mmCIF file of C-alpha atoms in Angstrom:
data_model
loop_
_atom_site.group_PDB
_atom_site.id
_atom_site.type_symbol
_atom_site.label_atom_id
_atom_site.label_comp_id
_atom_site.label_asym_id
_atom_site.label_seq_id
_atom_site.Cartn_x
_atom_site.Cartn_y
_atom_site.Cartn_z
ATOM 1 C CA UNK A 1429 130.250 67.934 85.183
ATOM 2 C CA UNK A 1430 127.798 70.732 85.271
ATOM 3 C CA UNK A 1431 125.617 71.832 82.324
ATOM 4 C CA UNK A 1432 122.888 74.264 82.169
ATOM 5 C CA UNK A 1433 120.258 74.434 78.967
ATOM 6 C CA UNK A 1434 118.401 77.656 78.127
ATOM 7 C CA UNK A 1435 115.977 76.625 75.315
ATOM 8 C CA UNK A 1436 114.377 79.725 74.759
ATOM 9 C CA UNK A 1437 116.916 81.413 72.584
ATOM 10 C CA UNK A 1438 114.620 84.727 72.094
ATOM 11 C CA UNK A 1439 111.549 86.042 73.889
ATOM 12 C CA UNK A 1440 109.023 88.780 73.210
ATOM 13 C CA UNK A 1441 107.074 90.242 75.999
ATOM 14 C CA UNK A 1442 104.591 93.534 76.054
ATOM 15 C CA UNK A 1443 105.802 96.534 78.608
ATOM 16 C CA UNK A 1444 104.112 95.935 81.780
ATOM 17 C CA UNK A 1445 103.877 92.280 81.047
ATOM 18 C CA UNK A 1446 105.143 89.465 83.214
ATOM 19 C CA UNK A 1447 107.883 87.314 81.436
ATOM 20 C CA UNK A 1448 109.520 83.715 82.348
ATOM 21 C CA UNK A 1449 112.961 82.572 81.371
ATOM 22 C CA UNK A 1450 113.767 79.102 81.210
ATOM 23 C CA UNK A 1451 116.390 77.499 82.730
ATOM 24 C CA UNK A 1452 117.130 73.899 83.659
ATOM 25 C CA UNK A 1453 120.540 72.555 85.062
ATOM 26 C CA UNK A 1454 122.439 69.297 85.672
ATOM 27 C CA UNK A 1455 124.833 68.094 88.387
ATOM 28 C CA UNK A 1456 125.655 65.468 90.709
ATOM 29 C CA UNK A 1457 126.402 68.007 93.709
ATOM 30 C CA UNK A 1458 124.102 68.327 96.414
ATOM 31 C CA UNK A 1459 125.835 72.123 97.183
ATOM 32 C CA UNK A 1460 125.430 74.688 94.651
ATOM 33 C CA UNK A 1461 124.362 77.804 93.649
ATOM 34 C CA UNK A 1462 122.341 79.185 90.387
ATOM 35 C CA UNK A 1463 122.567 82.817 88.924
ATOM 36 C CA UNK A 1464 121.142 84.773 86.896
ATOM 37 C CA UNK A 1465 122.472 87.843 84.688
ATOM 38 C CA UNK A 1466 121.846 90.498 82.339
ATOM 39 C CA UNK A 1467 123.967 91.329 79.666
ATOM 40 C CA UNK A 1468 122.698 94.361 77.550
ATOM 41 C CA UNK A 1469 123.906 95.269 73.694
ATOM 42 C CA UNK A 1470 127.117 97.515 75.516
ATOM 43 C CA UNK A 1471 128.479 93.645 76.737
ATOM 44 C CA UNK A 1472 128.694 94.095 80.634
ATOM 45 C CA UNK A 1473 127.260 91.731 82.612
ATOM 46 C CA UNK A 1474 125.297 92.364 85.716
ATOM 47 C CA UNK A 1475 124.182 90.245 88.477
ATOM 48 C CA UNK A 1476 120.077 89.759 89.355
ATOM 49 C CA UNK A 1477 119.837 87.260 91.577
ATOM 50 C CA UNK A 1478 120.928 84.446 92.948
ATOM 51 C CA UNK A 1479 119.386 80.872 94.794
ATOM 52 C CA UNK A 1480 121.323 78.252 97.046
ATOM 53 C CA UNK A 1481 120.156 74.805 96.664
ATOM 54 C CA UNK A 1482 119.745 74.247 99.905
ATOM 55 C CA UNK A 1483 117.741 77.505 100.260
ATOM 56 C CA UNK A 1484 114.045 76.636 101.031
ATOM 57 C CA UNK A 1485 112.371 79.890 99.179
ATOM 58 C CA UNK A 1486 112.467 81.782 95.846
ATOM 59 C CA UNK A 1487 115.194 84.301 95.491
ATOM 60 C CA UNK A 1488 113.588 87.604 95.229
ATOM 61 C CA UNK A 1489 115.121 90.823 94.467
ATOM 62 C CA UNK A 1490 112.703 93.654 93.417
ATOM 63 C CA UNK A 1491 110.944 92.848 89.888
ATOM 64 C CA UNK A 1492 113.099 89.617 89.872
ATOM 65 C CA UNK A 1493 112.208 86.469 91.312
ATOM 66 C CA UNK A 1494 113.798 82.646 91.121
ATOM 67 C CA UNK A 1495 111.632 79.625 90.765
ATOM 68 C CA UNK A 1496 113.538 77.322 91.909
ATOM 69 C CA UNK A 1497 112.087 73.383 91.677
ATOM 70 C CA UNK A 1498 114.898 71.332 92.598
ATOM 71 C CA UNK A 1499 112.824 67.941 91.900
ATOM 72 C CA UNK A 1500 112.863 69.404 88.237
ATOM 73 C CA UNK A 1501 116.129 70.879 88.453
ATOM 74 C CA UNK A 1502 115.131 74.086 86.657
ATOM 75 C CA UNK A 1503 115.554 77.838 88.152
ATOM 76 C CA UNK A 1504 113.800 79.923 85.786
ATOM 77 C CA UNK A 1505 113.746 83.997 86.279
ATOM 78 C CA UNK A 1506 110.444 85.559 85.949
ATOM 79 C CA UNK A 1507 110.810 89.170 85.530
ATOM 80 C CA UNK A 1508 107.491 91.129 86.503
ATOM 81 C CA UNK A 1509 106.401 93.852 84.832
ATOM 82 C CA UNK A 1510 109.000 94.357 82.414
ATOM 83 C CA UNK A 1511 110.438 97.638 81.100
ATOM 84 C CA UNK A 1512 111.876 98.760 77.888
ATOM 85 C CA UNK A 1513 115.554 98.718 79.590
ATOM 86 C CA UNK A 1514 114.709 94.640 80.306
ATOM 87 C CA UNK A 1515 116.133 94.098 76.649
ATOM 88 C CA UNK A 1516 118.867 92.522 76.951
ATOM 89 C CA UNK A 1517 120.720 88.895 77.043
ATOM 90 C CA UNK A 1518 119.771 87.206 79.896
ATOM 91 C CA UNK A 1519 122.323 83.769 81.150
ATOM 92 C CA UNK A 1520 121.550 81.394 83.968
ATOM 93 C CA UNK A 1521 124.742 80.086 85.370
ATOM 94 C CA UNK A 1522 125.738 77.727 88.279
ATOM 95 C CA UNK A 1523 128.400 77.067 90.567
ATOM 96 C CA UNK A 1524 129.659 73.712 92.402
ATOM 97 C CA UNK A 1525 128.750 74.840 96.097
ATOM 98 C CA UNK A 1526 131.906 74.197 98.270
ATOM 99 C CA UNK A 1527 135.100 72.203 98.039
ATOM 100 C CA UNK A 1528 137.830 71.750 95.718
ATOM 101 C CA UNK A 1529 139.308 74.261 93.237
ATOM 102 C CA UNK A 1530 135.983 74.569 91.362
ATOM 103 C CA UNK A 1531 134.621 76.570 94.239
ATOM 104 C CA UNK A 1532 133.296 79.850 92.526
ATOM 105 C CA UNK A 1533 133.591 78.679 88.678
ATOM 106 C CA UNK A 1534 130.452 79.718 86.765
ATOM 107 C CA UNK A 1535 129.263 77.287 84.025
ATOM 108 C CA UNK A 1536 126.662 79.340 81.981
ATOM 109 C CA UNK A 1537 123.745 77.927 79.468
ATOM 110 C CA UNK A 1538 123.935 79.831 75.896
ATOM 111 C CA UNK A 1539 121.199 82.709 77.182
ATOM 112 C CA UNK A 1540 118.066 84.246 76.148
ATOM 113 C CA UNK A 1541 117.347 87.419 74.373
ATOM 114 C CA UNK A 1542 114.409 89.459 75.602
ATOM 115 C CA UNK A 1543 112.589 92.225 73.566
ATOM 116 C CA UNK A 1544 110.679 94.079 75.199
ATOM 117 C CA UNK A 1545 107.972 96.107 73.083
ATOM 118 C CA UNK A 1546 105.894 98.983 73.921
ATOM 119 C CA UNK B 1395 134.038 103.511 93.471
ATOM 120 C CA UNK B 1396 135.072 99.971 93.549
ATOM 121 C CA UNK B 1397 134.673 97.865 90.114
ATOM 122 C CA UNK B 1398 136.860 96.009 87.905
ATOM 123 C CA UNK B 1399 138.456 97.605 85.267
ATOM 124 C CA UNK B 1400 139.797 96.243 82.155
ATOM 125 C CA UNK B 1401 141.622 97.641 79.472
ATOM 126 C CA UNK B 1402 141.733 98.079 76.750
ATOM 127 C CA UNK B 1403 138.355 98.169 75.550
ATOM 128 C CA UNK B 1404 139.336 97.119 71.547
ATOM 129 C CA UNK B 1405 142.275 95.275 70.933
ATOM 130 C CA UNK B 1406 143.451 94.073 67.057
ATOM 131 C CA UNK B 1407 146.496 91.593 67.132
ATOM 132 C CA UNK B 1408 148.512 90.806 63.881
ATOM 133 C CA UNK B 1409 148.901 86.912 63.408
ATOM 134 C CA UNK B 1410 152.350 85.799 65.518
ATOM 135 C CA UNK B 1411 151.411 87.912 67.946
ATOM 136 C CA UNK B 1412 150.861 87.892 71.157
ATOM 137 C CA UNK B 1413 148.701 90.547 73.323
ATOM 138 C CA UNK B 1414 147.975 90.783 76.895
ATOM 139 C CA UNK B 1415 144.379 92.710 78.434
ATOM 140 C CA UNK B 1416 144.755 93.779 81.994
ATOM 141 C CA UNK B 1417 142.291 93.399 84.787
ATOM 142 C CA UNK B 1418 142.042 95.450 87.770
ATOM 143 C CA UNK B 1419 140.322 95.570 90.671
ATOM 144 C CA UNK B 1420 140.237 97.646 93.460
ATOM 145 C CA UNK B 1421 137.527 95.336 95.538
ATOM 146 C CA UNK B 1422 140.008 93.631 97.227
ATOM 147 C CA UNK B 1423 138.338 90.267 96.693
ATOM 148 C CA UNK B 1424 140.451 86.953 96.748
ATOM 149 C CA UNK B 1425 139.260 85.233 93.436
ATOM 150 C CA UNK B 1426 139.243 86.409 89.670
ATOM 151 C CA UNK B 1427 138.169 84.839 86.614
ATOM 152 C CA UNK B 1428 138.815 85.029 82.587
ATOM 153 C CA UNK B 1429 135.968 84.197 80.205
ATOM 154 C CA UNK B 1430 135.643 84.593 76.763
ATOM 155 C CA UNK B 1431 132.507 85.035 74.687
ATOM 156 C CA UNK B 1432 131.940 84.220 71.115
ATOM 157 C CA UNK B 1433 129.272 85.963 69.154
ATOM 158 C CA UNK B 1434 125.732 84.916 70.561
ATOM 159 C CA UNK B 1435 127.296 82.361 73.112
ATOM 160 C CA UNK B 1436 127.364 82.073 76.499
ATOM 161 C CA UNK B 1437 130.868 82.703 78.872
ATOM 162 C CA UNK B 1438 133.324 80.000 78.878
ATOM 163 C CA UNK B 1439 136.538 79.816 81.623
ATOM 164 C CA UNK B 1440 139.338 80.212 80.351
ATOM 165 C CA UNK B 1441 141.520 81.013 83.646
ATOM 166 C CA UNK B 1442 140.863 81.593 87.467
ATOM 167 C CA UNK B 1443 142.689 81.987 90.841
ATOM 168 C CA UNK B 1444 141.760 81.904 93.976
ATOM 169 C CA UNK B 1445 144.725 83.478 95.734
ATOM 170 C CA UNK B 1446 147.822 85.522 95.044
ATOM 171 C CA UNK B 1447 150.453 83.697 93.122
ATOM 172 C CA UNK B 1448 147.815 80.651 92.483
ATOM 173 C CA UNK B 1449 145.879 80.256 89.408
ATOM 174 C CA UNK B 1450 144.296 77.117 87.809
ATOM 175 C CA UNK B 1451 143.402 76.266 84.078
ATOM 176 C CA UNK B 1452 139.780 76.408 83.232
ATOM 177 C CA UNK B 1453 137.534 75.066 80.053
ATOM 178 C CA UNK B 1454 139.597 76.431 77.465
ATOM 179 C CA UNK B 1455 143.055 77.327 78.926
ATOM 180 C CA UNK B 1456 144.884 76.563 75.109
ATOM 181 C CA UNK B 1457 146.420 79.240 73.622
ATOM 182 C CA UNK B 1458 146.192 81.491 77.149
ATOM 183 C CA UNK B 1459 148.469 82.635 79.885
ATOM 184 C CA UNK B 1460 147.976 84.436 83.273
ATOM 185 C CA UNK B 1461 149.725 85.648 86.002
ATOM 186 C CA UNK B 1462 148.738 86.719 89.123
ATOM 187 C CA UNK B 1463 151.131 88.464 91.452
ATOM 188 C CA UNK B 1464 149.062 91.202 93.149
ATOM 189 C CA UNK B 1465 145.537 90.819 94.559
ATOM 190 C CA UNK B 1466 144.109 93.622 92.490
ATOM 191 C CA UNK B 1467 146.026 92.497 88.838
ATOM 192 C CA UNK B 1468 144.912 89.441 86.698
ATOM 193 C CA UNK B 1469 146.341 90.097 83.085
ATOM 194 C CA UNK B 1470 145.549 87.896 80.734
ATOM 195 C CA UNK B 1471 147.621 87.128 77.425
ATOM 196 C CA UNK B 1472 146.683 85.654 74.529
ATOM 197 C CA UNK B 1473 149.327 84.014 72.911
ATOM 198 C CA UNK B 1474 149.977 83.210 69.052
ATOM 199 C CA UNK B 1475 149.325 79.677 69.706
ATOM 200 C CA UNK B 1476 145.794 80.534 70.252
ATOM 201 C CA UNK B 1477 144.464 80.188 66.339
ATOM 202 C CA UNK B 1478 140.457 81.672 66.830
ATOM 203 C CA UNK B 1479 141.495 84.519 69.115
ATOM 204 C CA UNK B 1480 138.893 86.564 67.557
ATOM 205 C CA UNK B 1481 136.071 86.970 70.835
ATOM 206 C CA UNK B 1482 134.800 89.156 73.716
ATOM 207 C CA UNK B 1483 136.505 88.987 76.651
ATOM 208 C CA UNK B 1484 135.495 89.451 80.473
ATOM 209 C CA UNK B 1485 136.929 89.451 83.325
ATOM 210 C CA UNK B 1486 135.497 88.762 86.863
ATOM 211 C CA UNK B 1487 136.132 88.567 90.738
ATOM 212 C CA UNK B 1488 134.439 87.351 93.910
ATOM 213 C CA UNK B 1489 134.970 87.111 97.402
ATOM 214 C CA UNK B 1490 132.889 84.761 99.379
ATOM 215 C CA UNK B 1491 130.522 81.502 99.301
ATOM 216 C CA UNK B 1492 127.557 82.282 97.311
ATOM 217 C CA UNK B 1493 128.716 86.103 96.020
ATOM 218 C CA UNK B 1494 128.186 86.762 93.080
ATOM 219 C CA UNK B 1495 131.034 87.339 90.662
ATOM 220 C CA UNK B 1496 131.566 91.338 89.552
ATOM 221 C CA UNK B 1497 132.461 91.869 86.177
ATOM 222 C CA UNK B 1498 134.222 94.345 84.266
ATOM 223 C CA UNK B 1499 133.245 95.785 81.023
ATOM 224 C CA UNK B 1500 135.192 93.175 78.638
ATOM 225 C CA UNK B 1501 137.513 93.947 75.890
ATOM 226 C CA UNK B 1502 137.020 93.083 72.095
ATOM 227 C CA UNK B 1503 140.053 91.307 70.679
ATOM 228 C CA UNK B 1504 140.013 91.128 66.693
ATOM 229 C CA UNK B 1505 142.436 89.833 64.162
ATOM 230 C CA UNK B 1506 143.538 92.256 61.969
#
């Protein structure tokens, strides 16, 4: 079975400030993949980025980056420069990688909330 | 524009009865998902399928039915044998290894 852990279950950061979310994961696969969303007070979620395991370098997508240390098994989201509009819920979620009827099922950990002051 | 679209947005159900949200999508991707979401949780599966006319049970499949007999349409009812229907509900499709999942803008079910 699959199981992520968020343990950060609210962060503060300053506008313009770097933040880190923590996420660590567990599985026996050697194939899967991690994501990360956003889910702000209105309840949609939206897709930031995502790493393979088998993908050598951190997933980068604008102000979002991955770092991904498989050793540790933990893919935590570091968000640069963060804007008022980063407040939100933010869930790390894998999937198995290939095979089998669980191909594409998301398991999620219980998320973070970020504040973002000014 | 292509998205998912689920309706309706607020739903209230009497007790004995059961209720069905709809989810559309016009992405024309092969898999789509159910999850519910209890206040400051993260999503659990309650449904997916993969393909037309093919759907398997997921975490927490009790109490829940789904059919899916068009690409685009994954409906979702909650029957009266589901006791804590009370949640937020999303609905999600993907197409491809290592996609992302879309999702559409939930609906609120509440017992009245």
């Amino acid at each position: 079975a699959q199981k992520i852990t968020q343990t950060q279950p609210g962060m503060f950061v300053q506008e313009k400030e770097a933040v880190t979310l923590d996420c660590t994961y567990d599985t026996s696969d050697q194939s899967y993949g991690l994501f990360w969303y956003k889910q702000p007070s209105s309840g949609e979620m939206i897709f930031l980025i995502y790493q393979g395991s088998y993908d050598e370098q951190n997933a980068t997508e604008g102000r979002y980056s991955l770092n991904f240390q498989k050793a540790r098994k933990s893919a935590n989201l570091v968000i640069s420069a963060s804007q008022l509009g980063d407040s939100a819920m933010y869930f790390c979620a894998m999937s198995r990688g290939a095979g089998g009827t669980s191909y594409g099922k998301l398991t999620f950990g219980q998320g973070t909330i970020l504040t973002v002051h000014p | 524009d292509g998205g998912i679209t689920q309706s309706p947005k607020y739903l209230f159900r009497k007790e004995g009865q059961n209720v069905t949200l709809s989810c559309e999508q016009n992405l024309n991707h092969d898999a789509m998902y159910w999850y519910r979401q209890d206040p400051g949780q993260g999503l659990r599966l309650i449904y997916y399928s993969q393909i037309v006319n093919d759907f398997q049970k997921g975490d927490i499949a009790e109490g829940y039915s789904v059919s899916r007999e068009k690409k685009e349409s994954f409906p979702l009812t909650v029957t009266s044998a589901q006791k804590n229907p009370t949640a937020f509900y999303l609905c999600a499709s993907k197409t491809g290894f290592g996609q992302p999942q879309h999702f559409g803008d939930g609906t609120r079910l509440s017992i009245l």
